[in-house]
Short mmCIF file of C-alpha atoms and ligand atoms in Angstrom, two decimals:
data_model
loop_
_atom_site.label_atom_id
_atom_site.label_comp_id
_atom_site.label_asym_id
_atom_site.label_seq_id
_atom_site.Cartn_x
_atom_site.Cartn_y
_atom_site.Cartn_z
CA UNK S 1 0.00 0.00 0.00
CA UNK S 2 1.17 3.43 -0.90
CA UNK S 3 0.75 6.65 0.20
CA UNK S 4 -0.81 7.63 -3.76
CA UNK S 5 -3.18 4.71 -2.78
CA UNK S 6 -4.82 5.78 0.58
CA UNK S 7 -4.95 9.32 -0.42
CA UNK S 8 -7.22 7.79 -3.65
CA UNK S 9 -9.30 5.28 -1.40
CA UNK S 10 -9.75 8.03 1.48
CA UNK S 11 -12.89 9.07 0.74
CA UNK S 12 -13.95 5.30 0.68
CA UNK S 13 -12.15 4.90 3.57
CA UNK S 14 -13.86 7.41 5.28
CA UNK S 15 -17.00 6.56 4.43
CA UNK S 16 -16.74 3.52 5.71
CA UNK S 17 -17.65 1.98 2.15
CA UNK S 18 -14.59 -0.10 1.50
CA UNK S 19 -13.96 -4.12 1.78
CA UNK S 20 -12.71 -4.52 4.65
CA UNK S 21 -9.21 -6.07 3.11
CA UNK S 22 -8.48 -2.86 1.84
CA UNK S 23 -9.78 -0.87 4.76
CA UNK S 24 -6.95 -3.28 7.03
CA UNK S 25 -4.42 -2.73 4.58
CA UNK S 26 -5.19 1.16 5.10
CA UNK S 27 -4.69 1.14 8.93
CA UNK S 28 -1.59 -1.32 8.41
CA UNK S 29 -0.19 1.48 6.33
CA UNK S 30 -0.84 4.67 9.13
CA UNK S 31 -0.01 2.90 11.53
CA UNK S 32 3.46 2.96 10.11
CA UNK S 33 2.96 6.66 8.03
CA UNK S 34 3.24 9.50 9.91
CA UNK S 35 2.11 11.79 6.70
CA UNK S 36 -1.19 9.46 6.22
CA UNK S 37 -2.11 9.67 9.07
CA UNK S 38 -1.96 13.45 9.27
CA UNK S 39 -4.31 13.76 6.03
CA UNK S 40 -6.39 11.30 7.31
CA UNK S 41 -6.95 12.94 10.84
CA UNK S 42 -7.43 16.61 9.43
CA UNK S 43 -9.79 15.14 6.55
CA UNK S 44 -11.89 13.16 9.30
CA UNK S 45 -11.96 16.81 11.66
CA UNK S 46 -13.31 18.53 8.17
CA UNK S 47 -15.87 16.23 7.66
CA UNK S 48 -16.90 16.12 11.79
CA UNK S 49 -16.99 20.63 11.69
CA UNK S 50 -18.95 19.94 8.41
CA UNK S 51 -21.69 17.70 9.23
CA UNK S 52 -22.13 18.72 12.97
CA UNK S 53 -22.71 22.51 11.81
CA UNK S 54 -25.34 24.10 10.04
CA UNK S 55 -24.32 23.95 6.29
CA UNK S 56 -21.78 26.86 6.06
CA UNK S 57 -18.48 27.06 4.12
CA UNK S 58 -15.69 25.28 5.51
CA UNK S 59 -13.64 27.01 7.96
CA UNK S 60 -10.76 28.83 5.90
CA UNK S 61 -8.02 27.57 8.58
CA UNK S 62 -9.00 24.21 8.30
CA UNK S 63 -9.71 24.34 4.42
CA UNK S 64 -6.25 25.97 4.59
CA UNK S 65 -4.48 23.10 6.69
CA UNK S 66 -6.49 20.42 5.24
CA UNK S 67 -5.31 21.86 1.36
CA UNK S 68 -1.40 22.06 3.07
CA UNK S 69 -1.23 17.99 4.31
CA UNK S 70 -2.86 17.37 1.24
CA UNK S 71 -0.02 18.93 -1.09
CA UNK S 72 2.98 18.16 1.05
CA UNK S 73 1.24 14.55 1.71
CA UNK S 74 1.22 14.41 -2.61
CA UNK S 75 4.91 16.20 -2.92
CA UNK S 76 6.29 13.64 -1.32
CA UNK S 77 4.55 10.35 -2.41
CA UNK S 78 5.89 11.46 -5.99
CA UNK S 79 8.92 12.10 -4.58
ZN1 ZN H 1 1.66 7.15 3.72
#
């Protein structure tokens, strides 16, 4: 499992909607992947503000942080 791989199957992942194969080999990976683990937290606090507030725009800061793991996550996974 790569780090390209859970950022593509995170949405899955967080939905709860993948087999749960995958959705071990995902927690194999952050348990070892500092990075993954970052996105995955700050994705999962996005989507908690989101759904447990009236529908308003996302926060900026934590559009802004969430954007940030997300392109230093990517950076280095092509790296
Ligand atoms: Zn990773």
């Amino acid at each position: 499992m790569k780090c390209k791989q859970i950022v593509k199957e995170l949405a899955d992942y967080l939905d709860e909607a993948l087999d749960p194969t995958l959705r071990e080999s995902i927690e194999l990976h952050l348990e070892k992947c500092k990075d993954c683990r970052l996105v995955v937290d700050t994705t999962k606090q996005t989507i908690q503000i989101y759904c447990n507030s009236e529908p308003a725009p996302l926060p900026q800061t934590t559009r802004q942080r969430l954007h940030e793991a997300l392109a230093k996550h990517l950076r280095r996974a092509r790296a």
